[in-house]
Amino acid sequence: MSDWWFVAGIDPAQGGAARTELRAGDASDDFAMATWRAKPDGPAELVNIIRATGMSAKQMSAVIHQQNRAFNYDLLVMDMGGGGLSLRDELREPVQVERDEPFKVLPLITKDDEQLAGAGNDRLVLFSRSDSRISGNDRREGCPGMGMKLESESLLPNKMHELFRGALEQQPPRVRFPKPYPKAGQWDGAENLRAHLNRVDPAAGRDRVALEVELALMQLIQVSRVMATDGMTPNTDKYGFYKFESTEKKDAAYAMIYGYFGVWMLRMEHKLNEGFDDGEPTSPIFGTEDF
């Protein structure tokens, strides 16, 4: 049995043009799924990214279940936007279909799914303060909850960005990426690389995965805070929290960040279950202790 945790971050998106019709400037959003592996301590490692455009909720669900077969995820963190609620419903289905071939699965559900409790794999987390595994409302054995008291939904992405930025900036970094892939330099920028990848066989092996990782990292550096009209002052909501935007696509980058947030969640749960006490407030997200 592996001593690694495997965590998925999922950014769902429905609709869009057919894969063969995409151009560099196409406005369609992508479905993206990033896989991390980690242990209770040490750097988290990015091991896989898959991405596709123009997928239905049923198609995305089948892909996620196939990835779960390969990695046996300890946690899957999924954005609720871009058709996330429809995708959640499809993940609950015991029979999935890929390329017209049905296959049976154990439904992927959240801790809040009372209807399928005990009949599904409850490792799915919706990235929202309403999810009990984030809010701390779930007090069942083995799931103490994060205890996050969030007065604003926008606080959650703010803290997610803060955690990921801190992991990148810490020395040594708390995240580890694959080595740079030289072939990525053939394309001038993220959108051209994305357009190329949308035209090639999605099952093209190691080259495809390596280029998808490069695309996610290119997208990551384009994500920034929304600025006021003066171009100097960050815009905030009524609670004083930042908003984020990108001049280009950011789906793969966000899948990567959601996944890292899941790594952090597992580590916090591990500490809580082990009786860890670092003297920080009872709401771990407000703590300053770096894992």
Coordinates of N, CA and C in Angstrom, one line a residue, residues 55 60 72 117 216 288:
M55 N -16.5 19.6 -23.2 CA -17.0 18.4 -22.6 C -18.3 18.6 -21.9
M60 N -17.1 14.6 -18.5 CA -16.1 15.0 -17.4 C -16.2 14.0 -16.3
N72 N -6.6 6.4 -7.2 CA -7.3 6.1 -5.9 C -7.2 7.3 -5.0
A117 N -25.0 8.2 1.5 CA -24.0 7.9 2.6 C -23.9 6.4 2.9
A216 N -0.2 24.7 -17.7 CA -0.7 25.1 -16.4 C 0.2 26.2 -15.7
T288 N -0.7 30.5 11.1 CA 0.4 30.9 10.3 C 1.4 29.8 10.2

